[in-house]
Amino acid sequence: MINITFPDGAVRQYEQGVSALDIAKSISEGLARKVLAAKVNGQVIDATRPITGDATLQLLTWSDTDGKATMWHSSAHLMAEALEALYPGVKFGIGPAIENGFYYDIDLDGRQISDEDLRKLEVKMAELAKQNEVYTRREVSKADAEKYFTEKNDPYKLELIRDLQDGSITFYSQGGFTDLCRGPHIPHTGFIKAVRLLNIAGAYWRGNEKNKMLTRIYGITFPSQKELDEYLTLIEEAKKRDHRKLGKELELFAFSEKVGLGLPLWLPKGAMLRERLQAFLQKAQIESGYLPVVTPHIGSKSLYVTSGHYEKYGKDSFQPIRTPEEGEEFMLKPMNCPHHCEIYKTSPKSYKDLPVRFAEFGTVYRYEQHGELHGLTRVRGFTQDDAHLFCRPDQVKEEFCKVIDLVLYVFNSLSFTDFTAQISLRDKEDRSKYIGSDENWNLAEQAIIESAAEKGLRTVVEYGEAAFYGPKLDFMVKDALGRKWQLGTIQVDYNLPERFELEYIGADNKPHRPVMIHRAPFGSLERFIAVLIEHCAGKFPLWLTPTQVKILPISDKFLPYTEKVAELLKNAEIRAEIDDRNEKIGKKIREAELAKIPYMLVVGEKEAADGKVAVRRQAKGDLGTMDISEFIKVVQDEVINRKPFE
RNA sequence: GCUGUUGUAGCUCAGGGGUAGAGCACUUCCUUGGUAAGGAAGAGGUCGUGAGUUCAAUUCUCAUCAACAGCUCCA
């Protein structure tokens, strides 16, 4: 007999070799019908695998992340089985579960697959699922594994097997389909009640762009049709928040082929919103001891040769432009830091002067790959809320912590709570991608890890994500469709001070090298605003929103009073517009609601007579009538406190 | 950059070898209406661009540009 410990601490005895599924059955049949996999001693395994010794056990169902992942992984196998049935000879790459569903990379040997084919595949998958095919695990020798896939003529699986150790190779089969797989899997295909194949895309084999591009099919499955329908509704809702759609609808920004790809045009409403954000940060920065500087949009090529950026990113920059007479080369500036280094050098610095903090809303230009351009989140011309802090080595941590505080202040002011702080360190394997001494890298990495811990940030560590000159702390957020973006960033840099030979005179009257910290709380205004739009679904907080108040006269008889109200609001620095169209009040309200205007003021005979306004709040409805001065106070209070929309 | 899909009016989209349609928006007129669409009339498009096939191309073919999804990249 063996002792099984449950999550609640209860211990029960079972015969050796019992499976998680058996245990579930011993508790209740209903539970057994829901068990997808099991976590035994912290490791997720098939619910049907025998447990050979004392163990802790957690039964995994659809409500567990690992349970979902197991079902989606099994769904990938089910899709593969269906693919093999419909497209004999198809070759398989990898087919993992992902955050929302699964995919399988396949090679169709030049055959193409369309959206209609996906519908047929779904039907086939549903048909196979209904047969309750059992997933069976089998350990195989490396030789047997190679023999199987050689006969099957699947070069991708053979390549995967080549990298595996003999003795650790397992196959999983269900129905007529067998795959190289570590598992685990759900007991049988019958758990899969609803299937949706979402889209087709290309993906390089093993993520290397030198390899062949395979066809990737994304899909998702659920234990009931109802849950699938709910998921699809959720996706539709998310699409409505897309900043590209809302940016157009709310007239914030636009693109023009004629202007150029990835070069956003800020329309009046968007430009004003952007300036308010900029002013908000500028104020906070000046209070925190930053010194505003301004530098030109171009810089001599030699500036970037010195910084090392030309060598590293020259090909990803707009190519140098030449002066007509002398042929001197200039680049559109891809970053502000080299300029700021030169500003540092304009006067000798004492250790007493440090830290020096130069801040600039600097517009930079980078040649981003065509296929990467994406709304405002990935563009070729954008404005960084950049600053460079030059400090003594002993000040690095304190400065770093202060920057974290500033970033958190900005995020809190906009109710951004759902972010992760990503600590980006060097690639453990390949150090050749980085410049600078090991000693400095270690110092910098340590400073970041300690600061993040001290500030209690929810962090993830990513190796290989550091910049070539130093480690970073990036604030990552997700957009409406679940794509991850980097917003704020803080980076420690020992390299540029070296390359630009920056110095300060220490207490010992000798020259020393300052340390540089690059930082941008927004990251770029473009990307930040994109994420902000999706975050609030276009309903900006009152202090940011383009039009705060729309005044809606019942009929044009009340226009004079309407104008008087508008004048009073304007004097109170409230952004108000009048809807003076010859339309019924219902229509004016409807359109103001759809335009997400926070406050609507309905004015007619009663209001004009009493000197009042009838206040309506977007999505909330009628708030009743108020004195104009009272309404102004409401608005001003909401603005000063930077309240979120709702 | 790579793979796939798409490109028709300002916006959202239908259509299809015989040179175009809807709704919203826009203009004019009627209506002066109290909390999510009042009525009527009108104007608006070289069907992304270039070539080819055809008596005839917006429709078919090829190229090209752009957008979208994903991959790769991201100072």
CSV table of C-alpha atoms in Angstrom, one decimal, chain A residues 139-546:
chain,number,residue,atom,x,y,z
A,139,GLU,CA,8.1,3.9,-24.1
A,140,VAL,CA,10.2,3.2,-27.2
A,141,SER,CA,13.9,2.9,-27.8
A,142,LYS,CA,15.6,5.5,-29.9
A,143,ALA,CA,16.2,3.0,-32.7
A,144,ASP,CA,12.5,2.0,-32.8
A,145,ALA,CA,11.4,5.6,-32.7
A,146,GLU,CA,13.7,6.4,-35.6
A,147,LYS,CA,12.5,3.3,-37.5
A,148,TYR,CA,8.9,4.3,-37.1
A,149,PHE,CA,9.4,7.9,-38.4
A,150,THR,CA,11.7,6.8,-41.2
A,151,GLU,CA,9.0,4.5,-42.5
A,152,LYS,CA,6.5,7.3,-42.0
A,153,ASN,CA,8.9,9.6,-43.9
A,154,ASP,CA,8.7,12.4,-41.4
A,155,PRO,CA,12.0,14.3,-41.3
A,156,TYR,CA,10.9,16.8,-38.6
A,157,LYS,CA,10.1,14.1,-36.0
A,158,LEU,CA,13.4,12.4,-36.9
A,159,GLU,CA,15.2,15.6,-36.3
A,160,LEU,CA,13.5,15.9,-32.9
A,161,ILE,CA,14.4,12.3,-32.0
A,162,ARG,CA,18.0,12.9,-32.9
A,163,ASP,CA,18.3,15.4,-30.0
A,164,LEU,CA,16.6,13.0,-27.5
A,165,GLN,CA,18.3,10.5,-25.1
A,166,ASP,CA,17.6,6.8,-25.7
A,167,GLY,CA,15.4,5.6,-22.8
A,168,SER,CA,13.5,8.8,-22.5
A,169,ILE,CA,11.5,8.6,-25.6
A,170,THR,CA,7.7,8.0,-25.5
A,171,PHE,CA,5.0,7.7,-28.1
A,172,TYR,CA,1.4,8.5,-27.6
A,173,SER,CA,-1.3,6.9,-29.8
A,174,GLN,CA,-5.0,7.5,-30.1
A,175,GLY,CA,-7.2,5.9,-32.8
A,176,GLY,CA,-4.9,5.4,-35.8
A,177,PHE,CA,-2.5,8.2,-35.0
A,178,THR,CA,0.8,7.9,-33.2
A,179,ASP,CA,3.1,10.8,-32.3
A,180,LEU,CA,6.4,11.3,-30.7
A,181,CYS,CA,5.4,13.0,-27.4
A,182,ARG,CA,6.5,13.5,-23.8
A,183,GLY,CA,2.8,13.8,-22.8
A,184,PRO,CA,0.8,14.0,-20.7
A,185,HIS,CA,-2.6,13.5,-22.3
A,186,ILE,CA,-6.2,13.3,-21.3
A,187,PRO,CA,-7.7,9.8,-20.9
A,188,HIS,CA,-9.7,9.8,-24.1
A,189,THR,CA,-10.9,12.1,-26.9
A,190,GLY,CA,-14.4,12.1,-25.6
A,191,PHE,CA,-13.6,15.1,-23.3
A,192,ILE,CA,-13.3,17.3,-26.4
A,193,LYS,CA,-16.8,18.4,-27.0
A,194,ALA,CA,-16.3,21.6,-29.0
A,195,VAL,CA,-13.6,22.4,-31.6
A,196,ARG,CA,-12.7,25.7,-33.3
A,197,LEU,CA,-9.8,26.0,-35.6
A,198,LEU,CA,-9.0,29.7,-35.5
A,199,ASN,CA,-6.4,30.5,-38.2
A,200,ILE,CA,-3.6,29.5,-40.5
A,201,ALA,CA,-0.2,31.1,-40.4
A,202,GLY,CA,3.3,30.4,-41.5
A,203,ALA,CA,6.0,29.5,-38.9
A,204,TYR,CA,9.6,28.7,-39.4
A,205,TRP,CA,10.6,25.2,-38.4
A,206,ARG,CA,12.2,25.5,-35.0
A,207,GLY,CA,11.7,29.2,-35.0
A,208,ASN,CA,14.7,29.8,-37.3
A,209,GLU,CA,14.2,32.0,-40.3
A,210,LYS,CA,16.8,30.0,-42.2
A,211,ASN,CA,14.6,26.9,-42.0
A,212,LYS,CA,11.6,25.9,-44.1
A,213,MET,CA,8.4,27.7,-43.3
A,214,LEU,CA,5.7,25.3,-42.1
A,215,THR,CA,2.0,25.8,-42.0
A,216,ARG,CA,0.7,26.5,-38.5
A,217,ILE,CA,-2.9,25.8,-37.6
A,218,TYR,CA,-4.2,27.4,-34.4
A,219,GLY,CA,-7.2,26.0,-32.7
A,220,ILE,CA,-9.0,25.8,-29.4
A,221,THR,CA,-11.3,23.2,-27.8
A,222,PHE,CA,-13.7,23.1,-24.9
A,223,PRO,CA,-15.6,20.6,-22.8
A,224,SER,CA,-18.9,22.1,-24.0
A,225,GLN,CA,-20.3,24.1,-26.9
A,226,LYS,CA,-21.4,26.8,-24.5
A,227,GLU,CA,-17.9,27.5,-23.4
A,228,LEU,CA,-16.7,27.7,-26.9
A,229,ASP,CA,-19.5,30.2,-27.8
A,230,GLU,CA,-18.5,32.3,-24.7
A,231,TYR,CA,-14.9,32.3,-25.8
A,232,LEU,CA,-15.8,33.4,-29.4
A,233,THR,CA,-17.9,36.2,-27.9
A,234,LEU,CA,-15.0,37.3,-25.8
A,235,ILE,CA,-12.8,37.5,-28.9
A,236,GLU,CA,-15.4,39.6,-30.7
A,237,GLU,CA,-15.5,42.0,-27.7
A,238,ALA,CA,-11.7,42.2,-27.6
A,239,LYS,CA,-11.7,43.1,-31.3
A,240,LYS,CA,-13.9,46.1,-30.5
A,241,ARG,CA,-11.2,47.4,-28.2
A,242,ASP,CA,-8.5,47.2,-30.9
A,243,HIS,CA,-6.7,50.6,-30.9
A,244,ARG,CA,-6.5,50.6,-34.6
A,245,LYS,CA,-10.3,50.5,-34.9
A,246,LEU,CA,-10.9,52.9,-32.0
A,247,GLY,CA,-8.2,55.3,-33.1
A,248,LYS,CA,-10.0,55.7,-36.4
A,249,GLU,CA,-13.5,55.9,-34.9
A,250,LEU,CA,-12.4,58.4,-32.2
A,251,GLU,CA,-10.3,60.4,-34.8
A,252,LEU,CA,-7.1,60.1,-32.8
A,253,PHE,CA,-4.6,59.1,-35.4
A,254,ALA,CA,-4.3,57.9,-39.0
A,255,PHE,CA,-1.9,56.5,-41.5
A,256,SER,CA,-1.3,57.4,-45.0
A,257,GLU,CA,0.5,55.4,-47.6
A,258,LYS,CA,1.7,58.6,-49.1
A,259,VAL,CA,3.4,59.7,-45.9
A,260,GLY,CA,5.0,56.3,-45.5
A,261,LEU,CA,4.6,53.0,-43.7
A,262,GLY,CA,4.6,53.1,-39.9
A,263,LEU,CA,4.6,56.8,-39.7
A,264,PRO,CA,1.6,57.8,-37.7
A,265,LEU,CA,-0.3,61.0,-38.3
A,266,TRP,CA,-1.8,62.5,-35.1
A,267,LEU,CA,-5.2,64.0,-35.6
A,268,PRO,CA,-6.2,67.0,-33.5
A,269,LYS,CA,-7.9,65.0,-30.8
A,270,GLY,CA,-5.1,62.4,-30.6
A,271,ALA,CA,-2.4,65.1,-30.6
A,272,MET,CA,-4.1,67.0,-27.7
A,273,LEU,CA,-4.5,63.8,-25.7
A,274,ARG,CA,-0.9,63.0,-26.3
A,275,GLU,CA,0.2,66.4,-25.2
A,276,ARG,CA,-1.8,66.1,-21.9
A,277,LEU,CA,0.0,62.8,-21.2
A,278,GLN,CA,3.3,64.4,-22.0
A,279,ALA,CA,2.6,67.4,-19.7
A,280,PHE,CA,1.6,65.0,-17.0
A,281,LEU,CA,4.9,63.2,-17.1
A,282,GLN,CA,7.0,66.3,-17.7
A,283,LYS,CA,5.6,67.8,-14.5
A,284,ALA,CA,6.4,64.6,-12.5
A,285,GLN,CA,9.9,64.5,-13.9
A,286,ILE,CA,10.7,68.1,-13.1
A,287,GLU,CA,9.5,67.5,-9.6
A,288,SER,CA,11.9,64.5,-9.5
A,289,GLY,CA,14.9,66.5,-10.5
A,290,TYR,CA,15.0,65.8,-14.2
A,291,LEU,CA,16.4,68.5,-16.5
A,292,PRO,CA,14.7,68.9,-19.9
A,293,VAL,CA,16.9,68.9,-23.0
A,294,VAL,CA,16.2,69.1,-26.7
A,295,THR,CA,18.2,67.5,-29.5
A,296,PRO,CA,17.9,67.4,-33.3
A,297,HIS,CA,16.2,64.7,-35.3
A,298,ILE,CA,19.4,63.8,-37.1
A,299,GLY,CA,22.9,63.2,-36.0
A,300,SER,CA,26.3,62.6,-37.6
A,301,LYS,CA,26.9,59.0,-38.5
A,302,SER,CA,30.1,59.1,-36.5
A,303,LEU,CA,28.0,59.7,-33.3
A,304,TYR,CA,26.5,56.2,-33.8
A,305,VAL,CA,29.8,54.6,-34.8
A,306,THR,CA,31.1,55.9,-31.4
A,307,SER,CA,28.1,54.6,-29.6
A,308,GLY,CA,28.3,51.2,-31.2
A,309,HIS,CA,24.8,51.4,-32.5
A,310,TYR,CA,25.9,51.7,-36.1
A,311,GLU,CA,27.7,48.4,-36.0
A,312,LYS,CA,24.8,46.7,-34.3
A,313,TYR,CA,21.8,48.3,-35.9
A,314,GLY,CA,23.1,50.2,-38.9
A,315,LYS,CA,21.2,47.9,-41.2
A,316,ASP,CA,18.0,48.4,-39.2
A,317,SER,CA,18.3,52.2,-39.5
A,318,PHE,CA,17.2,54.6,-42.2
A,319,GLN,CA,20.3,54.8,-44.3
A,320,PRO,CA,22.6,57.8,-43.9
A,321,ILE,CA,21.7,61.0,-45.7
A,322,ARG,CA,24.5,63.2,-47.1
A,323,THR,CA,25.1,66.9,-47.2
A,324,PRO,CA,25.1,67.9,-50.8
A,325,GLU,CA,28.4,69.8,-50.8
A,326,GLU,CA,30.7,67.9,-48.4
A,327,GLY,CA,29.1,64.5,-48.5
A,328,GLU,CA,29.0,64.3,-44.8
A,329,GLU,CA,26.8,61.4,-43.5
A,330,PHE,CA,23.9,61.9,-41.1
A,331,MET,CA,21.4,59.5,-39.7
A,332,LEU,CA,17.8,60.0,-38.7
A,333,LYS,CA,18.3,59.5,-35.0
A,334,PRO,CA,17.4,56.0,-33.9
A,335,MET,CA,17.8,56.9,-30.2
A,336,ASN,CA,18.5,59.9,-28.0
A,337,CYS,CA,21.3,58.5,-25.8
A,338,PRO,CA,24.3,59.5,-27.8
A,339,HIS,CA,23.1,63.1,-28.0
A,340,HIS,CA,22.6,63.1,-24.3
A,341,CYS,CA,26.1,61.8,-23.7
A,342,GLU,CA,27.4,64.8,-25.7
A,343,ILE,CA,25.3,67.1,-23.6
A,344,TYR,CA,26.9,65.6,-20.5
A,345,LYS,CA,30.3,66.4,-21.9
A,346,THR,CA,29.6,70.1,-22.4
A,347,SER,CA,30.8,70.8,-18.9
A,348,PRO,CA,33.1,69.1,-16.4
A,349,LYS,CA,31.3,67.3,-13.7
A,350,SER,CA,32.1,66.8,-10.0
A,351,TYR,CA,30.9,63.9,-8.0
A,352,LYS,CA,28.8,66.4,-6.2
A,353,ASP,CA,26.9,67.2,-9.4
A,354,LEU,CA,25.7,63.6,-9.8
A,355,PRO,CA,23.2,62.3,-10.6
A,356,VAL,CA,22.4,64.4,-13.6
A,357,ARG,CA,19.1,63.5,-15.3
A,358,PHE,CA,18.5,64.7,-18.8
A,359,ALA,CA,15.0,64.2,-20.1
A,360,GLU,CA,13.6,64.6,-23.6
A,361,PHE,CA,10.5,63.6,-25.5
A,362,GLY,CA,12.7,62.6,-28.4
A,363,THR,CA,11.3,61.4,-31.7
A,364,VAL,CA,13.3,58.6,-33.2
A,365,TYR,CA,13.2,56.7,-36.4
A,366,ARG,CA,14.0,53.0,-36.9
A,367,TYR,CA,13.6,50.9,-40.0
A,368,GLU,CA,11.3,48.2,-38.6
A,369,GLN,CA,10.7,45.1,-40.7
A,370,HIS,CA,7.7,45.5,-43.0
A,371,GLY,CA,5.8,42.6,-41.5
A,372,GLU,CA,6.3,43.9,-38.0
A,373,LEU,CA,4.5,47.2,-38.4
A,374,HIS,CA,1.4,47.2,-36.3
A,375,GLY,CA,-0.9,50.1,-35.6
A,376,LEU,CA,0.7,52.4,-33.1
A,377,THR,CA,2.5,49.6,-31.2
A,378,ARG,CA,5.2,49.1,-33.8
A,379,VAL,CA,6.0,52.0,-36.0
A,380,ARG,CA,9.0,53.5,-37.8
A,381,GLY,CA,8.8,57.0,-36.2
A,382,PHE,CA,7.9,57.4,-32.6
A,383,THR,CA,8.5,59.5,-29.5
A,384,GLN,CA,10.2,58.2,-26.5
A,385,ASP,CA,9.7,59.7,-23.1
A,386,ASP,CA,13.4,59.3,-22.8
A,387,ALA,CA,15.8,60.3,-20.0
A,388,HIS,CA,19.4,59.4,-19.2
A,389,LEU,CA,20.6,59.4,-15.7
A,390,PHE,CA,24.4,59.8,-15.2
A,391,CYS,CA,25.3,58.7,-11.7
A,392,ARG,CA,28.1,57.3,-9.5
A,393,PRO,CA,28.3,53.6,-9.2
A,394,ASP,CA,27.2,53.9,-5.6
A,395,GLN,CA,24.1,55.7,-6.7
A,396,VAL,CA,22.9,53.2,-9.3
A,397,LYS,CA,20.5,51.3,-7.0
A,398,GLU,CA,18.9,54.3,-5.4
A,399,GLU,CA,18.4,55.9,-8.8
A,400,PHE,CA,17.0,52.7,-10.2
A,401,CYS,CA,14.5,52.5,-7.3
A,402,LYS,CA,13.4,56.1,-7.9
A,403,VAL,CA,12.8,55.3,-11.5
A,404,ILE,CA,10.7,52.3,-10.5
A,405,ASP,CA,8.7,54.6,-8.3
A,406,LEU,CA,8.1,57.0,-11.2
A,407,VAL,CA,7.0,54.3,-13.5
A,408,LEU,CA,4.6,53.0,-10.9
A,409,TYR,CA,3.3,56.5,-10.3
A,410,VAL,CA,2.5,56.8,-14.0
A,411,PHE,CA,0.9,53.4,-14.2
A,412,ASN,CA,-1.2,53.9,-11.1
A,413,SER,CA,-2.4,57.3,-12.4
A,414,LEU,CA,-3.8,55.5,-15.4
A,415,SER,CA,-5.1,52.4,-13.5
A,416,PHE,CA,-2.6,50.1,-15.2
A,417,THR,CA,-2.5,47.3,-12.7
A,418,ASP,CA,-2.1,44.3,-15.0
A,419,PHE,CA,1.6,44.3,-15.9
A,420,THR,CA,4.6,42.1,-15.2
A,421,ALA,CA,8.1,43.4,-14.6
A,422,GLN,CA,10.4,41.5,-16.9
A,423,ILE,CA,14.0,41.3,-15.8
A,424,SER,CA,15.9,40.9,-19.1
A,425,LEU,CA,19.3,39.3,-18.6
A,426,ARG,CA,22.1,38.0,-20.8
A,427,ASP,CA,21.8,34.8,-22.8
A,428,LYS,CA,23.5,32.2,-20.6
A,429,GLU,CA,24.9,30.3,-23.6
A,430,ASP,CA,25.9,33.1,-26.0
A,431,ARG,CA,27.8,36.0,-24.5
A,432,SER,CA,29.1,37.1,-27.9
A,433,LYS,CA,25.9,39.2,-28.5
A,434,TYR,CA,26.9,41.6,-25.7
A,435,ILE,CA,29.5,44.2,-25.2
A,436,GLY,CA,31.1,45.3,-21.9
A,437,SER,CA,32.9,43.5,-19.1
A,438,ASP,CA,31.6,40.6,-17.2
A,439,GLU,CA,32.2,42.5,-14.0
A,440,ASN,CA,30.0,45.4,-15.0
A,441,TRP,CA,27.3,43.2,-16.3
A,442,ASN,CA,27.1,41.3,-13.0
A,443,LEU,CA,26.9,44.6,-11.1
A,444,ALA,CA,24.1,45.9,-13.3
A,445,GLU,CA,22.2,42.6,-13.2
A,446,GLN,CA,22.5,42.5,-9.5
A,447,ALA,CA,21.3,46.1,-9.1
A,448,ILE,CA,18.2,45.4,-11.2
A,449,ILE,CA,17.3,42.2,-9.4
A,450,GLU,CA,17.7,43.8,-6.0
A,451,SER,CA,15.8,46.9,-6.9
A,452,ALA,CA,12.9,45.0,-8.3
A,453,ALA,CA,12.7,42.8,-5.2
A,454,GLU,CA,12.9,45.8,-2.9
A,455,LYS,CA,10.0,47.4,-4.7
A,456,GLY,CA,8.0,44.2,-4.5
A,457,LEU,CA,7.4,44.0,-8.2
A,458,ARG,CA,5.8,40.9,-9.7
A,459,THR,CA,8.8,39.8,-11.9
A,460,VAL,CA,9.7,37.2,-14.5
A,461,VAL,CA,13.3,36.7,-15.5
A,462,GLU,CA,14.1,36.2,-19.2
A,463,TYR,CA,17.5,35.2,-20.2
A,464,GLY,CA,18.7,36.4,-23.6
A,465,GLU,CA,16.4,39.4,-23.6
A,466,ALA,CA,18.9,42.0,-22.4
A,467,ALA,CA,20.0,44.9,-24.7
A,468,PHE,CA,23.4,44.4,-26.2
A,469,TYR,CA,24.9,47.0,-23.8
A,470,GLY,CA,23.2,46.1,-20.6
A,471,PRO,CA,20.4,44.3,-18.7
A,472,LYS,CA,16.8,45.8,-18.5
A,473,LEU,CA,13.8,45.9,-16.4
A,474,ASP,CA,10.8,46.1,-18.8
A,475,PHE,CA,7.2,46.7,-17.8
A,476,MET,CA,5.2,44.3,-20.0
A,477,VAL,CA,1.4,44.6,-20.6
A,478,LYS,CA,-1.0,42.7,-22.9
A,479,ASP,CA,-3.2,44.3,-25.5
A,480,ALA,CA,-6.9,43.5,-26.0
A,481,LEU,CA,-6.0,40.4,-28.1
A,482,GLY,CA,-3.5,39.1,-25.6
A,483,ARG,CA,-0.4,40.2,-27.4
A,484,LYS,CA,2.4,41.2,-25.1
A,485,TRP,CA,4.1,44.6,-25.4
A,486,GLN,CA,6.9,46.4,-23.6
A,487,LEU,CA,5.9,49.7,-22.2
A,488,GLY,CA,8.2,51.2,-19.6
A,489,THR,CA,11.8,50.3,-19.5
A,490,ILE,CA,14.8,50.9,-17.3
A,491,GLN,CA,18.2,49.9,-18.4
A,492,VAL,CA,21.6,50.0,-16.8
A,493,ASP,CA,24.5,50.9,-19.1
A,494,TYR,CA,28.2,50.8,-18.4
A,495,ASN,CA,29.0,50.8,-22.0
A,496,LEU,CA,28.1,54.2,-23.4
A,497,PRO,CA,30.0,56.2,-20.7
A,498,GLU,CA,33.0,54.1,-21.7
A,499,ARG,CA,32.6,54.7,-25.4
A,500,PHE,CA,32.0,58.4,-25.0
A,501,GLU,CA,34.7,58.7,-22.4
A,502,LEU,CA,32.4,60.3,-19.9
A,503,GLU,CA,34.0,61.4,-16.6
A,504,TYR,CA,33.4,63.1,-13.3
A,505,ILE,CA,35.9,64.2,-10.8
A,506,GLY,CA,35.7,62.2,-7.6
A,507,ALA,CA,36.3,63.2,-4.0
A,508,ASP,CA,39.8,61.9,-4.6
A,509,ASN,CA,40.3,64.6,-7.3
A,510,LYS,CA,40.7,61.8,-9.9
A,511,PRO,CA,38.5,61.2,-13.0
A,512,HIS,CA,35.9,58.4,-12.7
A,513,ARG,CA,33.5,56.8,-15.1
A,514,PRO,CA,29.8,57.5,-14.4
A,515,VAL,CA,27.1,54.9,-14.9
A,516,MET,CA,24.2,55.6,-17.2
A,517,ILE,CA,20.6,54.6,-16.7
A,518,HIS,CA,18.3,54.8,-19.7
A,519,ARG,CA,14.6,54.9,-18.8
A,520,ALA,CA,11.2,55.6,-20.3
A,521,PRO,CA,8.1,55.1,-18.2
A,522,PHE,CA,5.7,55.2,-21.2
A,523,GLY,CA,8.3,53.6,-23.5
A,524,SER,CA,7.0,55.4,-26.5
A,525,LEU,CA,4.0,57.7,-26.5
A,526,GLU,CA,2.6,55.8,-29.5
A,527,ARG,CA,2.7,52.4,-28.0
A,528,PHE,CA,1.6,53.6,-24.6
A,529,ILE,CA,-1.4,55.4,-26.1
A,530,ALA,CA,-2.2,52.3,-28.1
A,531,VAL,CA,-2.3,50.1,-25.0
A,532,LEU,CA,-4.2,52.9,-23.1
A,533,ILE,CA,-6.9,52.9,-25.7
A,534,GLU,CA,-7.3,49.1,-25.5
A,535,HIS,CA,-7.1,49.2,-21.7
A,536,CYS,CA,-10.0,51.6,-21.4
A,537,ALA,CA,-11.8,50.6,-24.6
A,538,GLY,CA,-11.7,54.2,-25.8
A,539,LYS,CA,-13.3,55.5,-22.6
A,540,PHE,CA,-10.4,57.7,-21.4
A,541,PRO,CA,-10.3,59.2,-17.9
A,542,LEU,CA,-11.8,62.6,-17.9
A,543,TRP,CA,-8.5,64.4,-17.5
A,544,LEU,CA,-7.3,62.9,-20.8
A,545,THR,CA,-10.3,62.5,-22.9
A,546,PRO,CA,-10.5,64.8,-26.0
